[in-house]
C-alpha positions as a Markdown table, in Angstrom:
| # | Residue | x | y | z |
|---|---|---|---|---|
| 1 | Unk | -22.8 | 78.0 | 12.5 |
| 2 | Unk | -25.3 | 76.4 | 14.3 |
| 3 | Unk | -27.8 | 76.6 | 11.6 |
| 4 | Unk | -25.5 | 75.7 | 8.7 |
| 5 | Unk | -25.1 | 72.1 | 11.4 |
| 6 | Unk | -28.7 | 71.3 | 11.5 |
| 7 | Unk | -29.4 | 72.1 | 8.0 |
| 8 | Unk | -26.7 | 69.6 | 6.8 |
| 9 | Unk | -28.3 | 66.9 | 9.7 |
| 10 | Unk | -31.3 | 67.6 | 8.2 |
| 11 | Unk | -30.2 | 67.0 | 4.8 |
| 12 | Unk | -28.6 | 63.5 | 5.6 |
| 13 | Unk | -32.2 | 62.2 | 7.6 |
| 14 | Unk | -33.4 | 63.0 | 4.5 |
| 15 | Unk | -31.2 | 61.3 | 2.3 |
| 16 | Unk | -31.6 | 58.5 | 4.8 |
| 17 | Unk | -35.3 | 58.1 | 4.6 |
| 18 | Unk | -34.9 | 58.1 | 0.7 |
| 19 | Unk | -32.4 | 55.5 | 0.2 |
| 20 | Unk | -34.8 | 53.6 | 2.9 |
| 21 | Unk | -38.3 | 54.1 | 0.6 |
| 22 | Unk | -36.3 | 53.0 | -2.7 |
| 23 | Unk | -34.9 | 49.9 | -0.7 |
| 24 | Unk | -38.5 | 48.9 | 0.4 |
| 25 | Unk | -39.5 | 49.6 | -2.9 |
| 26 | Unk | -37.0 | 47.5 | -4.6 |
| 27 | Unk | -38.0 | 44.7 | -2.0 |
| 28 | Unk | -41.2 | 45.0 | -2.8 |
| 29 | Unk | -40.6 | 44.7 | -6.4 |
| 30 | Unk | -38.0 | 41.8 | -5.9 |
| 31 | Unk | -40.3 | 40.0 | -3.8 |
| 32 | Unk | -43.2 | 40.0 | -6.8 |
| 33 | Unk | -41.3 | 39.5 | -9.5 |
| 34 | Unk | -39.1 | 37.1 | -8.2 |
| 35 | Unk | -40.9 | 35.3 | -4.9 |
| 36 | Unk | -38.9 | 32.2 | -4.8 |
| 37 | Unk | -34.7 | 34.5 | -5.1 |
| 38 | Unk | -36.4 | 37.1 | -2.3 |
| 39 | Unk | -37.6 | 34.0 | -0.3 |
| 40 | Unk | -33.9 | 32.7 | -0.6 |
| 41 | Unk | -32.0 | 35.6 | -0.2 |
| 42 | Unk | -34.9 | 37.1 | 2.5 |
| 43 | Unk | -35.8 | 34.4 | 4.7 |
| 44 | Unk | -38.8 | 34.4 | 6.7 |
| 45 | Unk | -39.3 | 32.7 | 10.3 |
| 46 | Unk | -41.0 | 29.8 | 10.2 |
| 47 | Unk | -43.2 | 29.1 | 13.2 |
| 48 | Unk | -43.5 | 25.7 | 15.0 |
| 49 | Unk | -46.7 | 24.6 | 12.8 |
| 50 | Unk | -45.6 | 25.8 | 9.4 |
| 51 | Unk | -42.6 | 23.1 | 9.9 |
| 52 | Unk | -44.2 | 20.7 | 11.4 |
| 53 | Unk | -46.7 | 21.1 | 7.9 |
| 54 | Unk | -43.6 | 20.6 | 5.8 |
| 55 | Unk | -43.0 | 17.0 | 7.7 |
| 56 | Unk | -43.3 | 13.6 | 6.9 |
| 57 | Unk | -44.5 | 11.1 | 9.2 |
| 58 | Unk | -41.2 | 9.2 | 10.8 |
| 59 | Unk | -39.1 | 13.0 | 10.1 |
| 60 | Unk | -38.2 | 15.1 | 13.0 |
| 61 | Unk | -36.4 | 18.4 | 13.0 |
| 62 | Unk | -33.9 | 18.8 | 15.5 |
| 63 | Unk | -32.8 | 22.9 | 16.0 |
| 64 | Unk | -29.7 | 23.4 | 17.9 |
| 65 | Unk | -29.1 | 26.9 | 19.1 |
| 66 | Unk | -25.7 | 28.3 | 21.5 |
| 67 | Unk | -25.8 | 30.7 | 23.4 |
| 68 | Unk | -23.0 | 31.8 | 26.0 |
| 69 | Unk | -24.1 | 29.9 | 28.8 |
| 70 | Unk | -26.7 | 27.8 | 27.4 |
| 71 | Unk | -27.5 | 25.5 | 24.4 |
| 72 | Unk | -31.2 | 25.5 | 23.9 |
| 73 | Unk | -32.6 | 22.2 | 21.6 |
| 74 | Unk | -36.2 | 22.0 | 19.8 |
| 75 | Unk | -37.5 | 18.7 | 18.5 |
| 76 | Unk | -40.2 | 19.2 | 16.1 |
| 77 | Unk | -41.8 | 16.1 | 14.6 |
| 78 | Unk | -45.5 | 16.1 | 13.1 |
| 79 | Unk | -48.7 | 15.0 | 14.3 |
| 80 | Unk | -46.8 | 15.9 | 18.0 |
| 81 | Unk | -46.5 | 18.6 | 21.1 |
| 82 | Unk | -42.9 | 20.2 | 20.2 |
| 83 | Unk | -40.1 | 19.4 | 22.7 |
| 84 | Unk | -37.9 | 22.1 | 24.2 |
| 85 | Unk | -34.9 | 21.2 | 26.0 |
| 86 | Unk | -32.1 | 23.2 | 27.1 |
| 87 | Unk | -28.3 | 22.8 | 29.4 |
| 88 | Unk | -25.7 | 25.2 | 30.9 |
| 89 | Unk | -23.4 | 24.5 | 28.1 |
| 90 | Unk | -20.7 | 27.1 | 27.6 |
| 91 | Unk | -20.4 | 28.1 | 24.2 |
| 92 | Unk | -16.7 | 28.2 | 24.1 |
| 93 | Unk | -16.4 | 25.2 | 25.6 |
| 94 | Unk | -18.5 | 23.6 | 23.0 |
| 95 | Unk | -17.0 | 25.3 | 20.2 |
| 96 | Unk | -13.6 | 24.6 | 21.0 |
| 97 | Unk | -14.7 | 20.2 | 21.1 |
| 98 | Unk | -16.4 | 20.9 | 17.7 |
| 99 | Unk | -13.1 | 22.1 | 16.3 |
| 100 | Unk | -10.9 | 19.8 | 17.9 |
| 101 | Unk | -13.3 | 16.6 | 16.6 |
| 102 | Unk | -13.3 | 18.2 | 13.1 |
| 103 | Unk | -9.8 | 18.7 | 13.0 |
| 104 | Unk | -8.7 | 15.0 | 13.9 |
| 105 | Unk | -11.0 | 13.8 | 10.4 |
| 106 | Unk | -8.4 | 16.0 | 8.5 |
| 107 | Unk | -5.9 | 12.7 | 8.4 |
| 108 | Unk | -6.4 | 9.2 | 7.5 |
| 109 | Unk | -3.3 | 8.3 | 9.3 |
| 110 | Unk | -4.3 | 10.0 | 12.8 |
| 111 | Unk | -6.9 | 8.2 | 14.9 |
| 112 | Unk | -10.0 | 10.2 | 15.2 |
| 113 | Unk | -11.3 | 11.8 | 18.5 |
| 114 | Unk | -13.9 | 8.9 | 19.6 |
| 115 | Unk | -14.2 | 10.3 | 23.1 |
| 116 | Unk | -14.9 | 14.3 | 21.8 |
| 117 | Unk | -17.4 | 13.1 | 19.5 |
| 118 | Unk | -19.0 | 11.0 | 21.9 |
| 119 | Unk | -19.6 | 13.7 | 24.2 |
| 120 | Unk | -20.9 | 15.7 | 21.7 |
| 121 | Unk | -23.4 | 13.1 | 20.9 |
| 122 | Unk | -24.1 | 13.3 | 25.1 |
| 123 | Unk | -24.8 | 16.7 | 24.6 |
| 124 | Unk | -26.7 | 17.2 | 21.8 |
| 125 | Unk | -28.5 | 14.0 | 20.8 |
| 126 | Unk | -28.5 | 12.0 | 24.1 |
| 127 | Unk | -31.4 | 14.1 | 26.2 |
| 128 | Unk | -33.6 | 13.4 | 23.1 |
| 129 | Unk | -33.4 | 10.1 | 22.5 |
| 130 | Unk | -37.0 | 9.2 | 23.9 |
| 131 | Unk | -38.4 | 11.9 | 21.2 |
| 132 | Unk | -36.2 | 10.3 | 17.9 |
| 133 | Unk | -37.9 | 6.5 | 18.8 |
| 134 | Unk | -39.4 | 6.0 | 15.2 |
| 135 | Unk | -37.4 | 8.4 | 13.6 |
| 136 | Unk | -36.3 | 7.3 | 10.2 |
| 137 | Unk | -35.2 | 10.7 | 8.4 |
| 138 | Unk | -33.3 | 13.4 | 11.3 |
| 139 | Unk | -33.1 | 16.9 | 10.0 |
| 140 | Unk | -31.1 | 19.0 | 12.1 |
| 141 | Unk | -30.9 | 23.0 | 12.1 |
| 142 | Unk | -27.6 | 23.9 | 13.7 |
| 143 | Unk | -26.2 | 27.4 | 14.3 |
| 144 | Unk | -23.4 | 28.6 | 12.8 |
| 145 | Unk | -21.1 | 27.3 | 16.2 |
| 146 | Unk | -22.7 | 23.6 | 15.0 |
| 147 | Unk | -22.7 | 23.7 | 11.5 |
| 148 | Unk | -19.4 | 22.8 | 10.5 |
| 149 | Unk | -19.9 | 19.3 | 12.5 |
| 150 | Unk | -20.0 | 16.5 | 10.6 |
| 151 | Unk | -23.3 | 15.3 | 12.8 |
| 152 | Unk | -22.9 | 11.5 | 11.3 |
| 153 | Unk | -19.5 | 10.6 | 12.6 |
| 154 | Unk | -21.0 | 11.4 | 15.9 |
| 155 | Unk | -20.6 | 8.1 | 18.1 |
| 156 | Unk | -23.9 | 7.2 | 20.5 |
| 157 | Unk | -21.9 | 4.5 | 22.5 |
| 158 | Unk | -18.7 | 4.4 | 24.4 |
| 159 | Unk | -19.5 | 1.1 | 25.4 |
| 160 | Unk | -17.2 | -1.9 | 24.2 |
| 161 | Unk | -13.8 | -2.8 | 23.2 |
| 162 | Unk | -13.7 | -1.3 | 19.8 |
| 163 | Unk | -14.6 | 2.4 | 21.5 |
| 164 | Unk | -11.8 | 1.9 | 24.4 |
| 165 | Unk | -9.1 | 0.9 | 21.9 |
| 166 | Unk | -10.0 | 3.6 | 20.4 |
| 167 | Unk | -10.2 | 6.1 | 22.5 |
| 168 | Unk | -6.5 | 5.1 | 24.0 |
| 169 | Unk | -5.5 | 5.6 | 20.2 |
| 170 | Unk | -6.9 | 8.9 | 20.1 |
| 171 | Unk | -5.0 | 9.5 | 23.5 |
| 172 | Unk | -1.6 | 9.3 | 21.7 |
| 173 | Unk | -2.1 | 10.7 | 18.6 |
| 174 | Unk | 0.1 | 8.3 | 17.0 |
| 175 | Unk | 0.0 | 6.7 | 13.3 |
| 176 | Unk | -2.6 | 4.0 | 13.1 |
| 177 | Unk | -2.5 | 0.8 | 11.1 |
| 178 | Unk | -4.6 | -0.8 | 8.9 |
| 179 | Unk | -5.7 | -3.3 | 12.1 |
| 180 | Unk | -6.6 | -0.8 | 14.0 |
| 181 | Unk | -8.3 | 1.6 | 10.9 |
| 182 | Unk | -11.1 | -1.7 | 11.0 |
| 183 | Unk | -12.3 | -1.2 | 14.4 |
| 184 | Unk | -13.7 | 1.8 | 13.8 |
| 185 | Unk | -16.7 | -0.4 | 11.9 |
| 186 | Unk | -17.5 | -1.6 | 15.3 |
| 187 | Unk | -18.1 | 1.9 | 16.9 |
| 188 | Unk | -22.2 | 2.8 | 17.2 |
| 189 | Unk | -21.9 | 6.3 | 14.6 |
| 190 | Unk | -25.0 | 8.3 | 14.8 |
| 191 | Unk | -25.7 | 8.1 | 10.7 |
| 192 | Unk | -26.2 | 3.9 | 11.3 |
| 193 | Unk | -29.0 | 5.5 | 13.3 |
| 194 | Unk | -30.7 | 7.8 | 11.2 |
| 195 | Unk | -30.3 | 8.8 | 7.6 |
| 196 | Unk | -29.8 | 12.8 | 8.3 |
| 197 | Unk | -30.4 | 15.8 | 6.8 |
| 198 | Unk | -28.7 | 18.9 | 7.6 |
| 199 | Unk | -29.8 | 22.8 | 6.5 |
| 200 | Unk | -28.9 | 26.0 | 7.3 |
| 201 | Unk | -31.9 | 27.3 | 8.8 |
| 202 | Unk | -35.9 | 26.4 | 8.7 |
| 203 | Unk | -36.3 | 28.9 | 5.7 |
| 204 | Unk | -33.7 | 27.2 | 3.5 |
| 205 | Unk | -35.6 | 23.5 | 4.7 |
| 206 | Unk | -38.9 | 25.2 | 2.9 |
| 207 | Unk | -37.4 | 25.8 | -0.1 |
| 208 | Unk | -35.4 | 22.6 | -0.4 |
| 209 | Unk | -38.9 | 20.6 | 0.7 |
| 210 | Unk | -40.5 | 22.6 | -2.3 |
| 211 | Unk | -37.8 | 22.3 | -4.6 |
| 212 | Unk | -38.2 | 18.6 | -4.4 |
| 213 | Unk | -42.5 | 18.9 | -5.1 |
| 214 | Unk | -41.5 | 20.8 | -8.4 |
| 215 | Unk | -39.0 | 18.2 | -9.6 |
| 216 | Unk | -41.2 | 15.3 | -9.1 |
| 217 | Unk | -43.4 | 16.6 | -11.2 |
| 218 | Unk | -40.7 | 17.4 | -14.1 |
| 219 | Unk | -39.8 | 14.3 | -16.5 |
| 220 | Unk | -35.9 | 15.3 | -17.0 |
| 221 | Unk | -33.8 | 13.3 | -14.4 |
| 222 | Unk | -30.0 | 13.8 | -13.7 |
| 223 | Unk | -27.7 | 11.8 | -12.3 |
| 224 | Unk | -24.0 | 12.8 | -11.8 |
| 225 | Unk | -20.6 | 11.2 | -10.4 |
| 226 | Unk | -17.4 | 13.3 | -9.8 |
| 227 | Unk | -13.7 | 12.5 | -8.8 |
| 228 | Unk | -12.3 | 15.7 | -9.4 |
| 229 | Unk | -8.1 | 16.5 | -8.9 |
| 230 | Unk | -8.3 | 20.0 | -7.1 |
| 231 | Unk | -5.3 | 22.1 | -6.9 |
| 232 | Unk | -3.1 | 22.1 | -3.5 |
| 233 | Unk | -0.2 | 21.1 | -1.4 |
| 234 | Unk | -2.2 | 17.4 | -1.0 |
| 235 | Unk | -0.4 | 14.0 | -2.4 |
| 236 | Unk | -3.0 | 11.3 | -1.8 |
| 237 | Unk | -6.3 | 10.7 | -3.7 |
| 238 | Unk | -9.3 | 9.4 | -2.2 |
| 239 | Unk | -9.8 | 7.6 | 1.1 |
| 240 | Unk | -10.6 | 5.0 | 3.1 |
| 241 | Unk | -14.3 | 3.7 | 4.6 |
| 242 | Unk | -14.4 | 0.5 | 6.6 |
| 243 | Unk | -17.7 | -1.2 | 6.5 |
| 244 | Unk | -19.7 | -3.4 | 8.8 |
């Protein structure tokens, strides 16, 4: 019995380590025939100097990473020493604000969360503010925790009457007017500060930065607009922007 056990273990480790050879050998076929899908669908790590390489001078990269206890920041901008900066952020806690400030966009009628996406902006963006002076094009990496924030309606000021009316709004939860729906134009939102960029990872910033080298040299140009009517539950169509 024993034998008829290890002959059968023996038998799988060696279907294992076949199914392994013809998956490296498809890889490696994938990746020659088709660099640019494996590059896509295979990412490799960038290091610090390949990114910087891909940079433009007044870009910086700004990589946001969460850990349990910790959320660890890089700034990466070319021509300069990398910055590293890290705080005892938990990740729950940080988590559970990103959802909470996403959450209060989802209704033009509700006043959005000034004060939640102000801290935000304390945590992620305010340490680094000495390293974004000259900045004029932010690309940030986030992780998956960070991704689904909308980085521009982060607000860089709480200062002012605009922000505190706000943020007693925001308080109540209560329907807002179209008086008080101005005063959000008066609020300091991150994207006033920097036009930004945001990707998925460094990988997926190569390709994009590449993508853009090919099409210059093309002669077709597209332009599109869309407005389409999706199917759902919702009523209204389109939205409201106030402007400065």
């Amino acid at each position: 019995q024993d034998a008829t056990v290890r002959e059968k273990l023996a038998a799988v480790k060696s279907e294992v380590q076949q199914i392994q050879q013809d998956l490296e050998k498809t890889l490696s076929q994938l990746e020659s025939r088709f660099p640019q899908y494996a590059e896509l669908a295979f990412p490799k790590p960038l290091n610090l100097q390949a990114v910087q390489d891909l940079l433009k001078p007044g870009e910086a990269v700004v990589s946001l990473a969460v850990w349990d206890r910790m959320l660890q920041i890089w700034v990466v901008r070319p021509g300069q020493s990398p910055v590293f900066y890290n705080s005892g952020i938990e990740k729950t806690k940080l988590s559970d604000l990103v959802t909470q400030v996403r959450a209060s966009l989802g209704s033009a009628k509700r006043p959005f969360d000034v004060q939640g996406s102000h801290q935000l902006y304390q945590w992620l963006f305010q340490p680094l503010e000495a390293h974004l002076a000259g900045v004029d094009n932010l690309i940030i990496i986030p992780d998956e925790i960070l991704l689904p924030l909308p980085f521009g309606a982060l607000i860089t000021d709480n200062d002012g009457p605009a922000f505190k009316q706000l943020a007693q709004l925001s308080s109540t939860g209560n329907v807002i007017s179209q008086a008080e729906f101005g005063r959000y134009s008066n609020v300091e939102w991150l994207i006033t500060r920097f036009p930004i960029t945001v990707v998925p990872s460094a990988s997926a910033f190569k390709l994009l930065r590449q993508s853009v080298q090919r099409s210059q040299k093309e002669t077709d140009r597209f332009i599109g607009f869309g407005d389409p009517v999706l199917s759902g539950s919702g009523q209204e169509r389109g939205g409201k922007m106030p402007f400065r």
